[in-house]
Coordinates of C-alpha atoms in Angstrom, one line a residue:
X1 CA 0.0 0.0 0.0
X2 CA 2.8 2.4 -0.7
X3 CA 1.8 5.8 -2.0
X4 CA 2.5 7.1 -5.4
X5 CA 5.4 9.4 -5.8
X6 CA 3.2 12.3 -7.0
X7 CA 0.9 12.3 -4.0
X8 CA 0.8 15.5 -2.1
X9 CA 1.9 15.7 1.6
X10 CA -0.9 15.5 4.1
X11 CA -0.3 18.7 6.1
X12 CA -3.9 18.8 7.3
X13 CA -3.8 15.7 9.5
X14 CA -5.4 15.9 12.8
X15 CA -3.2 15.5 15.9
X16 CA -5.3 12.4 16.7
X17 CA -3.3 10.5 14.2
X18 CA -0.2 11.3 16.2
X19 CA -2.0 10.2 19.4
X20 CA -3.2 7.0 17.7
X21 CA 0.4 6.2 16.6
X22 CA 1.8 6.6 20.1
X23 CA -1.0 4.6 21.6
X24 CA -0.7 1.7 19.2
X25 CA 3.1 1.9 19.5
X26 CA 2.8 1.1 23.2
X27 CA 2.5 -2.5 21.8
X28 CA 6.0 -1.9 20.4
X29 CA 7.2 -0.8 23.8
X30 CA 5.9 -4.1 25.4
X31 CA 7.4 -6.1 22.5
X32 CA 10.8 -4.6 23.0
X33 CA 10.5 -5.1 26.8
X34 CA 9.8 -8.8 26.3
X35 CA 12.6 -9.1 23.7
X36 CA 15.0 -7.6 26.3
X37 CA 13.7 -10.2 28.8
X38 CA 14.3 -13.3 26.7
X39 CA 17.6 -12.0 25.3
X40 CA 19.0 -11.4 28.8
X41 CA 17.7 -14.7 30.0
X42 CA 19.2 -16.7 27.1
X43 CA 22.4 -14.7 27.1
X44 CA 23.3 -15.9 30.6
X45 CA 22.9 -19.6 29.8
X46 CA 25.9 -21.8 29.2
X47 CA 24.5 -25.2 28.2
X48 CA 22.0 -26.6 25.7
X49 CA 19.8 -28.2 28.4
X50 CA 19.4 -24.8 30.2
X51 CA 18.6 -23.2 26.8
X52 CA 15.8 -25.7 26.1
X53 CA 14.4 -25.4 29.6
X54 CA 14.4 -21.6 29.3
X55 CA 12.5 -21.9 26.0
X56 CA 9.6 -23.3 28.1
X57 CA 10.0 -21.2 31.2
X58 CA 10.3 -17.9 29.4
X59 CA 7.2 -18.6 27.4
X60 CA 8.8 -18.2 24.0
X61 CA 6.6 -21.0 22.6
X62 CA 3.7 -18.8 23.5
X63 CA 5.1 -15.9 21.3
X64 CA 5.3 -18.2 18.3
X65 CA 1.6 -19.4 18.7
X66 CA 0.5 -15.9 19.6
X67 CA 1.9 -14.4 16.4
X68 CA 0.3 -17.2 14.3
X69 CA -3.1 -17.2 16.0
X70 CA -3.1 -13.4 16.3
X71 CA -2.9 -13.2 12.5
X72 CA -6.3 -15.0 12.3
X73 CA -7.7 -12.8 15.0
X74 CA -6.7 -9.7 13.0
X75 CA -8.6 -10.8 9.9
X76 CA -11.6 -12.2 11.7
X77 CA -12.1 -9.7 14.6
X78 CA -10.2 -6.6 13.5
X79 CA -6.9 -4.9 14.4
X80 CA -8.2 -3.0 17.4
X81 CA -9.9 -6.0 19.1
X82 CA -6.7 -8.0 18.5
X83 CA -4.7 -5.4 20.4
X84 CA -7.2 -5.3 23.2
X85 CA -7.1 -9.2 23.5
X86 CA -3.3 -9.1 23.5
X87 CA -3.3 -6.4 26.2
X88 CA -5.6 -8.6 28.4
X89 CA -3.3 -11.6 28.0
X90 CA -0.2 -9.5 29.0
X91 CA -2.1 -8.0 32.0
X92 CA -3.1 -11.5 33.2
X93 CA 0.5 -12.7 32.8
X94 CA 1.8 -9.7 34.8
X95 CA -0.8 -10.4 37.6
X96 CA 0.4 -14.1 37.7
X97 CA 3.9 -12.9 38.3
X98 CA 2.8 -10.6 41.1
X99 CA 0.9 -13.5 42.6
X100 CA 4.1 -15.6 42.3
X101 CA 6.1 -13.0 44.2
X102 CA 3.6 -12.4 47.0
X103 CA 2.1 -15.8 47.6
X104 CA 4.0 -18.5 45.9
X105 CA 7.4 -19.6 44.5
X106 CA 6.3 -22.1 41.9
X107 CA 7.9 -22.9 38.6
X108 CA 4.5 -23.6 37.1
X109 CA 3.1 -20.2 38.0
X110 CA 6.1 -18.4 36.6
X111 CA 5.9 -20.4 33.4
X112 CA 2.2 -19.8 32.9
X113 CA 2.6 -16.1 33.6
X114 CA 5.4 -15.9 31.0
X115 CA 3.3 -17.9 28.6
X116 CA 0.4 -15.4 28.8
X117 CA 2.8 -12.4 28.4
X118 CA 4.5 -14.1 25.4
X119 CA 1.2 -15.0 23.7
X120 CA 0.1 -11.4 24.0
X121 CA 3.4 -10.0 22.9
X122 CA 3.4 -12.4 19.9
X123 CA 0.0 -11.0 18.9
X124 CA 0.9 -7.4 19.4
X125 CA 4.2 -7.7 17.6
X126 CA 2.5 -8.0 14.3
X127 CA -0.8 -6.2 15.0
X128 CA 0.6 -2.8 16.2
X129 CA 2.5 -2.0 12.9
X130 CA -0.4 -3.3 10.9
X131 CA -3.0 -1.1 12.7
X132 CA -0.8 2.0 12.4
X133 CA -0.1 1.2 8.7
X134 CA -3.7 1.0 7.8
X135 CA -4.5 4.5 9.3
X136 CA -1.5 6.3 7.8
X137 CA -1.4 8.2 4.6
X138 CA 0.5 6.2 1.9
X139 CA 3.3 8.6 1.5
X140 CA 4.0 8.8 5.2
X141 CA 3.2 5.3 6.1
X142 CA 6.7 3.9 6.5
X143 CA 7.8 6.8 8.6
X144 CA 4.8 6.7 10.9
X145 CA 5.0 2.9 11.4
X146 CA 8.7 3.2 12.4
X147 CA 7.6 5.1 15.5
X148 CA 6.5 1.7 16.8
X149 CA 10.1 0.4 16.6
X150 CA 11.6 3.5 18.3
X151 CA 9.5 2.6 21.3
X152 CA 10.5 -1.0 20.9
X153 CA 14.1 0.1 21.4
X154 CA 13.1 2.1 24.5
X155 CA 11.4 -1.1 25.8
X156 CA 14.6 -3.1 25.4
X157 CA 16.7 -0.4 27.1
X158 CA 14.2 -0.1 30.0
X159 CA 14.4 -3.9 30.7
X160 CA 18.2 -4.0 30.5
X161 CA 18.3 -1.1 33.0
X162 CA 16.0 -2.8 35.4
X163 CA 17.3 -6.4 35.0
X164 CA 18.8 -8.0 38.2
X165 CA 19.9 -11.5 39.1
X166 CA 17.5 -12.1 41.9
X167 CA 14.7 -14.4 40.8
X168 CA 12.1 -12.7 43.1
X169 CA 13.0 -9.3 41.8
X170 CA 13.0 -10.5 38.2
X171 CA 9.4 -11.6 38.6
X172 CA 8.6 -8.0 39.6
X173 CA 10.4 -6.7 36.5
X174 CA 8.6 -8.8 34.0
X175 CA 5.3 -8.1 35.8
X176 CA 5.8 -4.5 34.9
X177 CA 5.0 -5.4 31.3
X178 CA 1.4 -5.4 32.4
X179 CA 1.4 -1.6 33.2
X180 CA 1.9 -0.3 29.6
X181 CA -0.5 -3.0 28.4
X182 CA -3.1 -1.7 30.8
X183 CA -2.5 1.9 29.7
X184 CA -2.8 0.9 26.1
X185 CA -6.0 -1.1 26.8
X186 CA -7.7 1.9 28.3
X187 CA -6.5 4.3 25.5
X188 CA -7.5 2.1 22.6
X189 CA -11.2 2.6 23.4
X190 CA -10.7 6.2 22.3
X191 CA -9.7 5.2 18.7
X192 CA -11.7 3.5 15.9
X193 CA -11.1 0.2 14.1
X194 CA -8.9 0.1 11.0
X195 CA -10.8 1.8 8.1
X196 CA -9.3 -0.7 5.6
X197 CA -10.6 -3.7 7.6
X198 CA -14.0 -2.0 8.1
X199 CA -14.3 -1.4 4.4
X200 CA -13.5 -4.9 3.4
X201 CA -16.2 -6.1 5.9
X202 CA -18.8 -4.0 4.0
X203 CA -19.0 -1.4 6.9
X204 CA -18.4 1.6 4.7
X205 CA -20.1 4.1 7.0
X206 CA -18.0 3.1 9.9
X207 CA -14.8 3.3 7.8
X208 CA -15.7 6.9 6.9
X209 CA -16.3 7.7 10.5
X210 CA -12.9 6.2 11.4
X211 CA -11.2 8.5 8.9
X212 CA -13.2 11.5 10.2
X213 CA -11.5 11.0 13.6
X214 CA -8.1 11.5 12.1
X215 CA -8.5 13.8 9.0
X216 CA -10.1 17.1 8.4
X217 CA -13.4 17.2 6.6
X218 CA -11.9 18.3 3.3
X219 CA -9.5 15.3 3.4
X220 CA -11.9 12.5 4.3
X221 CA -13.3 11.9 0.8
X222 CA -9.9 12.1 -0.7
X223 CA -8.5 9.6 1.8
X224 CA -11.4 7.3 1.5
X225 CA -11.1 7.2 -2.3
X226 CA -7.4 6.5 -1.8
X227 CA -8.2 3.6 0.5
X228 CA -10.7 2.1 -1.9
X229 CA -8.3 2.4 -4.8
X230 CA -5.4 0.8 -2.9
X231 CA -7.6 -2.0 -1.6
X232 CA -9.0 -2.7 -5.1
X233 CA -5.5 -2.9 -6.5
X234 CA -4.5 -5.4 -3.7
X235 CA -7.7 -7.5 -4.1
X236 CA -7.8 -7.8 -7.9
X237 CA -4.4 -9.1 -8.8
X238 CA -3.0 -10.5 -11.9
X239 CA -5.1 -13.7 -11.6
X240 CA -8.3 -11.8 -10.9
X241 CA -9.1 -13.7 -7.7
X242 CA -12.3 -12.8 -5.9
X243 CA -12.4 -13.1 -2.1
X244 CA -15.9 -11.7 -1.5
X245 CA -18.3 -14.1 0.4
X246 CA -15.5 -16.6 1.0
X247 CA -14.6 -18.1 4.4
X248 CA -11.2 -17.4 6.0
X249 CA -9.7 -20.7 4.8
X250 CA -11.0 -20.2 1.3
X251 CA -9.5 -16.7 1.2
X252 CA -6.1 -18.1 2.3
X253 CA -6.3 -20.8 -0.3
X254 CA -7.4 -18.4 -3.0
X255 CA -4.6 -16.0 -2.1
X256 CA -2.0 -18.8 -2.2
X257 CA -3.1 -19.6 -5.7
X258 CA -1.9 -16.2 -6.8
X259 CA 1.7 -16.0 -8.0
X260 CA 2.1 -12.5 -6.7
X261 CA 0.8 -13.4 -3.2
X262 CA 3.1 -16.4 -3.0
X263 CA 6.0 -14.2 -4.0
X264 CA 5.0 -11.7 -1.3
X265 CA 4.8 -14.4 1.3
X266 CA 8.2 -15.8 0.4
X267 CA 9.7 -12.3 0.6
X268 CA 8.0 -11.4 3.9
X269 CA 8.7 -14.7 5.7
X270 CA 12.2 -14.9 4.3
X271 CA 13.1 -11.5 5.6
X272 CA 11.8 -12.4 9.0
X273 CA 13.9 -15.5 9.1
X274 CA 17.0 -13.7 7.7
X275 CA 16.6 -11.0 10.3
X276 CA 17.5 -13.6 12.9
X277 CA 20.1 -15.5 10.9
X278 CA 22.3 -12.5 10.4
X279 CA 21.3 -10.3 13.3
X280 CA 22.5 -9.5 16.8
X281 CA 20.8 -12.5 18.3
X282 CA 23.1 -14.7 16.2
X283 CA 26.0 -13.1 18.0
X284 CA 24.6 -13.4 21.5
X285 CA 27.2 -15.9 22.6
X286 CA 30.0 -14.1 20.7
X287 CA 29.3 -10.7 22.1
X288 CA 31.1 -11.4 25.5
X289 CA 34.3 -12.2 23.6
X290 CA 34.0 -9.0 21.6
X291 CA 33.3 -6.9 24.6
X292 CA 36.2 -8.4 26.6
X293 CA 38.6 -7.4 23.8
X294 CA 37.2 -4.0 23.5
X295 CA 37.2 -3.5 27.3
X296 CA 33.4 -3.1 27.8
X297 CA 33.5 -6.3 29.9
X298 CA 36.2 -7.0 32.4
X299 CA 37.7 -10.4 31.6
X300 CA 39.0 -11.4 35.0
X301 CA 36.0 -13.8 35.4
X302 CA 35.4 -16.2 32.5
X303 CA 31.7 -16.3 33.3
X304 CA 30.0 -13.1 32.3
X305 CA 28.0 -11.5 35.2
X306 CA 24.7 -9.6 35.3
X307 CA 26.2 -6.1 35.4
X308 CA 28.5 -6.9 32.4
X309 CA 25.6 -8.5 30.5
X310 CA 23.4 -5.4 31.2
X311 CA 26.1 -3.1 29.8
X312 CA 26.7 -5.4 26.8
X313 CA 23.0 -5.7 25.9
X314 CA 22.1 -2.1 26.6
X315 CA 24.7 -1.0 24.1
X316 CA 24.3 -3.5 21.3
X317 CA 20.5 -4.2 21.6
X318 CA 19.0 -1.2 23.4
X319 CA 20.8 2.0 22.4
X320 CA 21.7 0.8 18.9
X321 CA 18.0 -0.1 18.4
X322 CA 16.8 3.3 19.4
X323 CA 19.3 5.2 17.2
X324 CA 18.8 2.7 14.4
X325 CA 15.1 3.3 14.4
X326 CA 15.6 7.1 14.3
X327 CA 18.0 6.7 11.4
X328 CA 15.6 4.3 9.7
X329 CA 12.8 7.0 9.9
X330 CA 15.1 9.6 8.3
X331 CA 16.4 7.2 5.6
X332 CA 13.0 5.9 4.6
X333 CA 12.0 9.4 3.6
X334 CA 15.0 9.7 1.3
X335 CA 15.8 6.2 0.0
X336 CA 12.8 3.9 0.3
X337 CA 12.7 0.4 1.7
X338 CA 14.6 -1.5 -1.0
X339 CA 17.5 0.9 -1.4
X340 CA 17.8 1.3 2.4
X341 CA 17.8 -2.5 2.8
X342 CA 20.4 -3.0 0.1
X343 CA 22.8 -0.4 1.5
X344 CA 22.5 -1.6 5.0
X345 CA 23.1 -5.2 3.9
X346 CA 26.3 -4.2 2.2
X347 CA 27.3 -2.2 5.3
X348 CA 26.7 -5.2 7.5
X349 CA 28.7 -7.5 5.2
X350 CA 31.6 -5.1 5.1
X351 CA 31.6 -4.8 8.9
X352 CA 31.4 -8.5 9.6
X353 CA 34.3 -9.2 7.2
X354 CA 36.4 -6.6 9.0
X355 CA 35.5 -8.2 12.3
X356 CA 36.6 -11.6 10.9
X357 CA 40.0 -10.1 9.7
X358 CA 40.6 -8.6 13.1
X359 CA 40.0 -11.9 14.8
X360 CA 42.3 -13.7 12.4
X361 CA 45.3 -11.4 12.9
X362 CA 44.7 -10.5 16.5
X363 CA 47.4 -11.8 19.0
X364 CA 46.8 -14.0 22.0
X365 CA 45.4 -11.4 24.3
X366 CA 46.2 -13.0 27.7
X367 CA 49.8 -12.4 28.6
X368 CA 52.0 -14.8 30.7
X369 CA 53.6 -13.9 33.9
X370 CA 57.4 -13.6 33.2
X371 CA 59.7 -14.9 36.0
X372 CA 62.4 -12.5 34.9
X373 CA 60.0 -9.6 34.9
X374 CA 58.7 -10.4 38.3
X375 CA 61.9 -11.4 40.2
X376 CA 64.6 -9.4 38.5
X377 CA 62.9 -6.0 37.7
X378 CA 60.5 -6.1 40.6
X379 CA 62.1 -8.5 43.1
X380 CA 60.8 -6.7 46.3
X381 CA 57.3 -6.2 44.9
X382 CA 56.5 -9.6 43.6
X383 CA 53.2 -11.1 44.8
X384 CA 53.8 -13.8 47.4
X385 CA 51.3 -16.1 45.9
X386 CA 53.3 -16.2 42.7
X387 CA 56.6 -16.8 44.5
X388 CA 55.3 -19.8 46.5
X389 CA 53.2 -21.3 43.7
X390 CA 54.4 -24.7 42.5
X391 CA 53.0 -24.1 39.0
X392 CA 54.3 -20.5 38.7
X393 CA 55.8 -21.3 35.3
X394 CA 52.3 -21.7 33.9
X395 CA 50.8 -18.5 35.3
X396 CA 49.3 -15.9 33.1
X397 CA 47.6 -12.6 33.8
X398 CA 44.3 -14.1 34.8
X399 CA 46.0 -16.6 37.2
X400 CA 47.7 -13.7 38.9
X401 CA 44.5 -11.7 39.3
X402 CA 42.6 -14.7 40.7
X403 CA 45.3 -15.9 43.0
X404 CA 44.8 -13.2 45.6
X405 CA 43.1 -9.9 46.1
X406 CA 46.5 -8.5 46.9
X407 CA 47.9 -9.3 43.5
X408 CA 47.9 -7.2 40.3
X409 CA 49.4 -7.4 36.8
X410 CA 52.1 -5.1 35.5
X411 CA 52.0 -5.3 31.7
X412 CA 55.2 -5.7 29.7
X413 CA 56.5 -3.0 27.4
X414 CA 56.9 -4.9 24.1
X415 CA 54.0 -6.2 22.0
X416 CA 54.0 -8.0 18.7
X417 CA 50.9 -8.6 16.5
X418 CA 51.6 -12.4 16.5
X419 CA 53.5 -12.7 19.7
X420 CA 52.8 -13.3 23.4
X421 CA 54.9 -11.3 25.9
X422 CA 55.1 -11.4 29.6
X423 CA 54.4 -9.1 32.5
X424 CA 54.9 -9.2 36.3
X425 CA 52.6 -10.3 39.1
X426 CA 53.1 -7.7 41.8
X427 CA 51.7 -6.7 45.2
X428 CA 48.8 -4.3 45.2
X429 CA 49.4 -1.3 47.5
X430 CA 46.8 0.0 49.9
X431 CA 45.6 2.6 47.3
X432 CA 45.0 -0.2 44.7
X433 CA 48.0 0.6 42.5
X434 CA 51.7 -0.3 42.3
X435 CA 54.1 2.5 42.4
X436 CA 56.9 0.2 41.3
X437 CA 54.9 -0.5 38.1
X438 CA 53.7 3.0 37.3
X439 CA 57.2 4.5 37.9
X440 CA 58.4 2.4 34.9
X441 CA 55.6 3.8 32.8
X442 CA 53.9 0.5 32.5
X443 CA 50.1 -0.3 32.6
X444 CA 48.8 -1.6 35.9
X445 CA 45.6 -3.6 36.3
X446 CA 43.8 -5.5 39.1
X447 CA 40.8 -6.3 36.9
X448 CA 41.5 -6.4 33.1
X449 CA 44.0 -8.6 31.4
X450 CA 43.2 -8.5 27.7
X451 CA 45.1 -6.2 25.5
X452 CA 44.6 -5.9 21.8
X453 CA 45.9 -3.4 19.2
X454 CA 42.5 -3.7 17.5
X455 CA 40.6 -2.8 20.7
X456 CA 39.2 0.5 19.4
X457 CA 38.8 -0.4 15.7
X458 CA 37.0 -3.7 16.7
X459 CA 34.7 -1.8 19.1
X460 CA 33.9 0.8 16.4
X461 CA 33.3 -1.9 13.7
X462 CA 31.0 -3.9 16.0
X463 CA 29.0 -0.7 16.8
X464 CA 28.7 0.0 13.1
X465 CA 27.4 -3.5 12.5
X466 CA 24.9 -3.1 15.2
X467 CA 23.7 0.2 13.8
X468 CA 23.5 -1.1 10.3
X469 CA 21.4 -4.0 11.5
X470 CA 19.1 -1.8 13.6
X471 CA 18.6 0.7 10.7
X472 CA 17.3 -2.0 8.3
X473 CA 16.8 -5.7 9.1
X474 CA 15.6 -5.1 12.7
X475 CA 12.7 -2.9 11.4
X476 CA 12.0 -3.3 7.7
X477 CA 10.7 -6.9 7.7
X478 CA 8.0 -5.9 10.2
X479 CA 7.1 -2.8 8.1
X480 CA 7.0 -4.8 4.9
X481 CA 4.8 -7.5 6.3
X482 CA 2.4 -4.9 7.6
X483 CA 1.7 -3.6 4.1
X484 CA 2.4 -6.0 1.3
X485 CA -0.4 -8.7 1.4
X486 CA -4.0 -8.3 0.2
X487 CA -6.2 -6.8 2.9
X488 CA -8.3 -10.0 3.2
X489 CA -5.4 -12.1 4.3
X490 CA -2.9 -9.5 5.5
X491 CA -3.3 -10.6 9.2
X492 CA -3.0 -14.3 8.5
X493 CA 0.1 -14.1 6.3
X494 CA 1.7 -11.4 8.5
X495 CA 1.1 -13.6 11.5
X496 CA 2.7 -16.6 9.9
X497 CA 5.7 -14.4 9.0
X498 CA 5.9 -13.1 12.6
X499 CA 5.7 -16.7 13.9
X500 CA 8.6 -17.6 11.6
X501 CA 10.6 -14.8 13.2
X502 CA 10.0 -16.0 16.7
X503 CA 10.7 -19.6 15.7
X504 CA 14.0 -18.5 14.0
X505 CA 15.0 -16.6 17.2
X506 CA 14.8 -19.9 19.1
X507 CA 16.7 -21.9 16.5
X508 CA 19.4 -19.2 16.1
X509 CA 20.0 -18.9 19.8
X510 CA 20.5 -22.7 20.1
X511 CA 22.7 -22.9 17.0
X512 CA 24.7 -19.8 18.0
X513 CA 25.6 -21.5 21.3
X514 CA 26.6 -24.8 19.6
X515 CA 28.6 -23.1 16.8
X516 CA 30.3 -20.8 19.2
X517 CA 31.4 -23.8 21.3
X518 CA 32.7 -25.5 18.2
X519 CA 34.3 -22.8 16.2
X520 CA 34.3 -19.6 18.4
X521 CA 33.3 -16.1 17.3
X522 CA 35.4 -16.1 14.1
X523 CA 33.4 -19.1 12.8
X524 CA 30.1 -17.2 13.6
X525 CA 31.4 -14.1 11.8
X526 CA 32.3 -16.0 8.7
X527 CA 29.0 -17.9 8.7
X528 CA 27.1 -14.6 8.9
X529 CA 29.1 -13.2 6.1
X530 CA 28.1 -16.2 4.0
X531 CA 24.4 -15.8 4.8
X532 CA 24.6 -12.1 4.1
X533 CA 26.2 -12.6 0.7
X534 CA 24.2 -15.6 -0.5
X535 CA 20.8 -15.5 1.1
X536 CA 20.0 -11.8 1.7
X537 CA 21.3 -10.3 -1.5
X538 CA 19.6 -13.1 -3.5
X539 CA 16.3 -12.4 -1.7
X540 CA 16.5 -8.7 -2.3
X541 CA 17.5 -8.8 -6.0
X542 CA 15.1 -11.5 -7.1
X543 CA 11.9 -11.1 -5.0
X544 CA 11.7 -7.7 -3.2
X545 CA 9.8 -5.2 -5.4
X546 CA 10.6 -1.6 -5.6
X547 CA 8.9 0.3 -2.8

């Protein structure tokens, strides 16, 4: 339903369209909040059994079914009612979590609560952009729908900020998802049903009244004619299929018999799957390694902790998502979806290839403890634990830092891109430093060990990859699926595509863990490069129409 290039700007829109967009985008806020929840929960897991158990406990299966069933609800009951149903489910889930905190501590109650929330989030994930899209003027549609994903980034960041390790407190945090859902539930009664859906249900008078709520009187007739024209173009395709008077299953079957609809479905569902295959979730178990090298996460503990994970996710998933959504809004006005998607894909491909190169040529970043450095240059300041250790010859920086709270590492002065050089394990003074080390102009640390000449370039490249992904693949598949199908089956096919996205999330998280264990971050980078080059570019060139 993209507008024609020659269509005039709608400068006479009522402010109620802005209010409707913000109200419907609360669904995006809850969607992002739940994404933050499951990303944080999965990112802390370290074995496949825990990942599979978390799939049930976090309710992720509910999101998959919620998206698929929500698509049918959209076409049968309308967009507005589907949002209201989703809000009720999320509110019930939040109440179950509050009950769990106050009166119980049962695994079953937590799982059921998460399942309700996930089912509602699965529904609202595809309904909110669809509802906004069908109210928006064609020329401004992409820009207005992208507001939903700006709030989605805010939702992620809010969860990462609130996330703590305590199970009891975590139940409070996920229960907070019910508050914006309750707020949206109350506000949605102030706004009408989608005029496009009403028109296709032969409720033309109601469709006109819905438009009158958002447009000035002189614009209503013009907008209604535009809606009828666009719907007619979507309904009567190249095979001249008629949907009138058909049941929902008949409409789905008739739509699938159309070559253009099949192509649309392949593109829409394919983009949702590819979003996960090459996105940040595919790097969820590689990100700690990247952030240790770049210094975002302290590497003294091999198991990443909650504060480090919060900082990692807030940057790569939260802040990048917000800025990416803003950039997407600006770029859509200038480039259009296809050109923006192509340019972002090339940017992601370049970034991930640079990351691969940096990992290949990077040195071993954990330095050994040199006996000559420790005993000759710093004989009176050498850490006692190192002197008395029977395995002192095998010590490295991490061993020194873990040996005693009174030990610190004094880095050596010579580095080679392919070499591994030693430092000294010294006594930490009362002020937390070592004067003996700093007097020789050496780097002193009691926390961080890893040093890499690519520290800053690698951090900048990974940030560029995150932004490139957030500008395009994180948002555009949802926008495209909210617009591209015939109005009679838009909910069903959009719901199936959304369900494919949620399913791909689960598959990618499991595969990411297994492949990281087998080949490490470099293997993941190269695999993503292959996907970007073969799958995504092929999909764009052959199937995605100009938009």
